[in-house]
Short mmCIF file of C-alpha atoms in Angstrom, two decimals:
data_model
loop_
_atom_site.label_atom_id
_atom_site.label_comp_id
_atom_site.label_asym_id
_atom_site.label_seq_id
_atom_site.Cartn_x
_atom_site.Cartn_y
_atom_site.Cartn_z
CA UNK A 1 135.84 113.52 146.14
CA UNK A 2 137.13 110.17 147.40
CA UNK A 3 140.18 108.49 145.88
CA UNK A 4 139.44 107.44 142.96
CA UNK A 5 141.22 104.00 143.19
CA UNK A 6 141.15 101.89 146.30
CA UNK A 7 143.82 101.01 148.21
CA UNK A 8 143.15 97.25 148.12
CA UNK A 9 142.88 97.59 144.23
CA UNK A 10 146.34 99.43 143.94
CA UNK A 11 147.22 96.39 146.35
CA UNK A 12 146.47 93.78 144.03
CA UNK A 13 147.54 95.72 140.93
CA UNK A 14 150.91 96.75 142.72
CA UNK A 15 151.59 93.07 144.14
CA UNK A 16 151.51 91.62 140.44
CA UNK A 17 153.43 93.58 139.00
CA UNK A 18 156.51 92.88 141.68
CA UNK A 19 155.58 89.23 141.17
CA UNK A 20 157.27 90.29 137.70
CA UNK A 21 160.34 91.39 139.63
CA UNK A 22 161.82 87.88 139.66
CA UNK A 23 160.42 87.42 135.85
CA UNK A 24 162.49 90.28 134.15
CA UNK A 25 165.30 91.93 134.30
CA UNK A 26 164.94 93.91 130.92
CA UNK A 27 165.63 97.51 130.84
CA UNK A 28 165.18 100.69 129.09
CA UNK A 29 167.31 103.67 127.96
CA UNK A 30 166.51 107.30 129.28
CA UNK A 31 167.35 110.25 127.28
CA UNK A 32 170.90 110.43 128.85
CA UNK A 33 171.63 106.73 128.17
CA UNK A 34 171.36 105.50 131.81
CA UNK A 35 169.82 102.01 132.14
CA UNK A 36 166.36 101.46 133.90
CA UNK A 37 165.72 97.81 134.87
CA UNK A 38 162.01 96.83 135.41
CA UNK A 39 162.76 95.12 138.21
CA UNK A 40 163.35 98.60 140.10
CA UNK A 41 160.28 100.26 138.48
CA UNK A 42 157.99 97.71 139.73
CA UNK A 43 159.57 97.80 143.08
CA UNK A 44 159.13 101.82 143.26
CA UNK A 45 156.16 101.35 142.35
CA UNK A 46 154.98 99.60 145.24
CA UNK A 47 156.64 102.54 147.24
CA UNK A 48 154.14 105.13 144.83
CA UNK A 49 150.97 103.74 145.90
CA UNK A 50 151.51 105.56 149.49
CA UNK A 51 153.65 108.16 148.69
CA UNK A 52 153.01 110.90 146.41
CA UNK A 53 156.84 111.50 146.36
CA UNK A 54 158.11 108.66 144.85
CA UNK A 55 155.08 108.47 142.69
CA UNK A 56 156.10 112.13 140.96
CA UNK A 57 159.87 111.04 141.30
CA UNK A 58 159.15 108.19 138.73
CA UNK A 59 156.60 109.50 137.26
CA UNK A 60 158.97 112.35 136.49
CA UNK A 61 162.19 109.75 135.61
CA UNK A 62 159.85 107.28 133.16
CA UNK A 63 158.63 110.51 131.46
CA UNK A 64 162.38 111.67 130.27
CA UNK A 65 162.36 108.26 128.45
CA UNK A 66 162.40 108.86 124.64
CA UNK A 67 160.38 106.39 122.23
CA UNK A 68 159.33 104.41 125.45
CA UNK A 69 158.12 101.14 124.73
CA UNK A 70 154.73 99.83 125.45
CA UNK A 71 155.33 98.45 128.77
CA UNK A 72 157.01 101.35 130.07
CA UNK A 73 153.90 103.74 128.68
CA UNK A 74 151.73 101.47 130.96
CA UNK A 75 153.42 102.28 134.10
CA UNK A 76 153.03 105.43 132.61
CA UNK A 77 149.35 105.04 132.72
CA UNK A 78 149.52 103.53 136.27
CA UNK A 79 151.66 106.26 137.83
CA UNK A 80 149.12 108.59 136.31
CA UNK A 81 146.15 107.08 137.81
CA UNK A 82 148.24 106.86 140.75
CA UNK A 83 148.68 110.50 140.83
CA UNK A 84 145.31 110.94 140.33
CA UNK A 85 144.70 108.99 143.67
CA UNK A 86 147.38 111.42 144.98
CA UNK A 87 145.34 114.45 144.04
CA UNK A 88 143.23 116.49 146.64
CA UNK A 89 141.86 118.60 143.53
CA UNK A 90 138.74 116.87 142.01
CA UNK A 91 140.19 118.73 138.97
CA UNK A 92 143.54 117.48 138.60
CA UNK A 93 142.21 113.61 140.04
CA UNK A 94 139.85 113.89 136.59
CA UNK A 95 142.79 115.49 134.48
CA UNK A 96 145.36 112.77 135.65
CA UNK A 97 142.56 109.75 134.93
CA UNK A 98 142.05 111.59 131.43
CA UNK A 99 146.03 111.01 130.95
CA UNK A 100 146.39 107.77 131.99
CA UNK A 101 143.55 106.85 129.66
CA UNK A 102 145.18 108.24 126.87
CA UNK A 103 148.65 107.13 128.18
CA UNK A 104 146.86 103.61 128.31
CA UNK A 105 145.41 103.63 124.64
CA UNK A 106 149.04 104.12 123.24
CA UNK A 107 150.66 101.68 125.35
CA UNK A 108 147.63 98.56 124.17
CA UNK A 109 148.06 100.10 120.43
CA UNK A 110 151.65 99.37 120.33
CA UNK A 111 150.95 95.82 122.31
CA UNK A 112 147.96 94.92 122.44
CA UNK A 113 148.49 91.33 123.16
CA UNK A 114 150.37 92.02 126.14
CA UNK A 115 148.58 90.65 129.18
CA UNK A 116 150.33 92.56 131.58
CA UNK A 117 149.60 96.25 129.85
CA UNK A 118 146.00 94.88 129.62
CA UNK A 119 145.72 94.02 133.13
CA UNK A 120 147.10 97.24 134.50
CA UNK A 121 144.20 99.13 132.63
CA UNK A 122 141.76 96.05 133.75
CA UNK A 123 142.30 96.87 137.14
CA UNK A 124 142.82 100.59 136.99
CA UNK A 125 139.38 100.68 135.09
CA UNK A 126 138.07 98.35 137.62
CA UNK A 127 138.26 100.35 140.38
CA UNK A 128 137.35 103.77 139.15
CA UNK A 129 133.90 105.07 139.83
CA UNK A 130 131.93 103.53 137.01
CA UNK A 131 130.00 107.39 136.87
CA UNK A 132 133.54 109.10 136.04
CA UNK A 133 133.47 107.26 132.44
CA UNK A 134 136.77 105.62 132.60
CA UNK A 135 135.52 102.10 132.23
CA UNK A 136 135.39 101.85 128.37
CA UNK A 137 137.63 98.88 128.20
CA UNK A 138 136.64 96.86 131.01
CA UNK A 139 135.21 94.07 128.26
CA UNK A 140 138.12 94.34 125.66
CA UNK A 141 140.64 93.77 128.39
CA UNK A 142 139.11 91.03 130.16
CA UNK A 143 138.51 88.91 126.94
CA UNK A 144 141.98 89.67 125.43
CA UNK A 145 143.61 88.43 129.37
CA UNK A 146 141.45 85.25 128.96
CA UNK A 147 142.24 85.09 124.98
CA UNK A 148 146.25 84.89 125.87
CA UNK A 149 145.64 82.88 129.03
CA UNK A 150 144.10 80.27 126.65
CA UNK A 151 146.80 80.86 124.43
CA UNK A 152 149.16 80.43 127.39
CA UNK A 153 150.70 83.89 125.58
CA UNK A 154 151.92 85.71 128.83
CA UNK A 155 154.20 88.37 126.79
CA UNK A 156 156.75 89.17 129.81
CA UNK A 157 154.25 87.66 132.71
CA UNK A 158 155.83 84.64 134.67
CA UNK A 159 153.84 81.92 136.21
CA UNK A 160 153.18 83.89 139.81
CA UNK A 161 151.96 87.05 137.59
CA UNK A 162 149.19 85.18 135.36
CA UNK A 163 147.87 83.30 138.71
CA UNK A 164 147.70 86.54 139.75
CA UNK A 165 146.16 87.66 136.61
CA UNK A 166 143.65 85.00 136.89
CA UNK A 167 142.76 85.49 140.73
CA UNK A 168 142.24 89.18 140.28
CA UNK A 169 139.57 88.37 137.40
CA UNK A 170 137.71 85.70 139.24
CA UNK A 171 137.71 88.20 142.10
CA UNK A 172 136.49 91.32 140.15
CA UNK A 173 133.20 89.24 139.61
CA UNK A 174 132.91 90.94 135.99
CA UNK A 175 133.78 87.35 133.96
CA UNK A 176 131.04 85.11 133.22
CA UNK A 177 129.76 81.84 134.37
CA UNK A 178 131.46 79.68 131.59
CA UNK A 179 135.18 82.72 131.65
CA UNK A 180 134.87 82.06 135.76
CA UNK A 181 134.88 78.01 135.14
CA UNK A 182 137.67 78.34 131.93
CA UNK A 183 139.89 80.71 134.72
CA UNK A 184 139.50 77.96 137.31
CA UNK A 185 140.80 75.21 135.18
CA UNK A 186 143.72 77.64 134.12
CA UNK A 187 144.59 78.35 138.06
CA UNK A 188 144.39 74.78 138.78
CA UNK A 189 146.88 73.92 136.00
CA UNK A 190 149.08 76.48 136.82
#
């Protein structure tokens, strides 16, 4: 089985979220009270999408966080699909997309108009082989983004992450006519 995620994909995904690098420096308590900025998630996670190592290292660090907060459980959700990519075993690729689907679903209940949760699962879902069923969400997400990009409700996004945002949904060619025109004003104003 090929990976199930593209490289380019993982690319894209990976290269907005360290565009929030400069946006946050916010962090989160692990079960033994150290402090885990966001700024150094997002930057291992850049190292995760080629190595398998540092993808079960935070995989493995985010998990020991207690009561994690929505944002955390979707990097959650990425590092699981990215361990899925990982995977040689068809089985465990499968097993890991089932997680980070799940992982994914709590992470949008607790925020779902967070833009940045939303487009992790956007482009997650986007490039998974539509036959493997893990494209459920592909029209929520994409009308909630443009819904808080009209807003101009970015949750934690900065202004290089919702360009971003907006570039990767003109470029997945699943908007329509009058969402691609709407998304082209947006970048414009940006």
């Amino acid at each position: 089985m090929p990976n199930c995620l593209t490289y380019s994909a993982f690319k894209y995904l990976l290269f907005a979220l360290m565009a929030g690098v400069l946006m946050s420096f916010t962090s989160v308590r692990n079960n033994d009270g150290a402090t885990q900025d966001l700024h150094v998630i997002r930057k291992l996670l850049i190292s995760a999408l080629e190595s398998k190592k540092t993808t079960d290292s935070l995989y493995k660090s985010l998990g020991a966080i207690k009561d994690r907060p929505a944002l955390i459980n979707a990097y959650m959700g990425t590092l699981e699909a990215l361990k899925a990519k990982h995977a040689w075993n068809p089985y465990y690729k499968i097993k890991y997309l089932n997680d980070s689907e799940k992982t994914f679903k709590t992470a949008v209940a607790a925020d779902p108009r967070n833009i940045e949760i939303r487009f992790m699962r956007f482009s997650i879902e986007h490039n998974v082989p539509k036959f493997l069923g893990f494209t459920k969400n592909l029209v929520a997400d994409r009308e909630e983004m443009i819904k808080q990009i009209d807003a101009k409700y970015y949750a934690s996004a900065d202004k290089t992450l919702v360009k971003t945002i907006i570039k990767f949904l003109l470029d997945s060619k699943r908007c329509t006519a009058a969402e691609q025109k709407n998304l082209t004003q947006h970048l414009a104003a940006l």
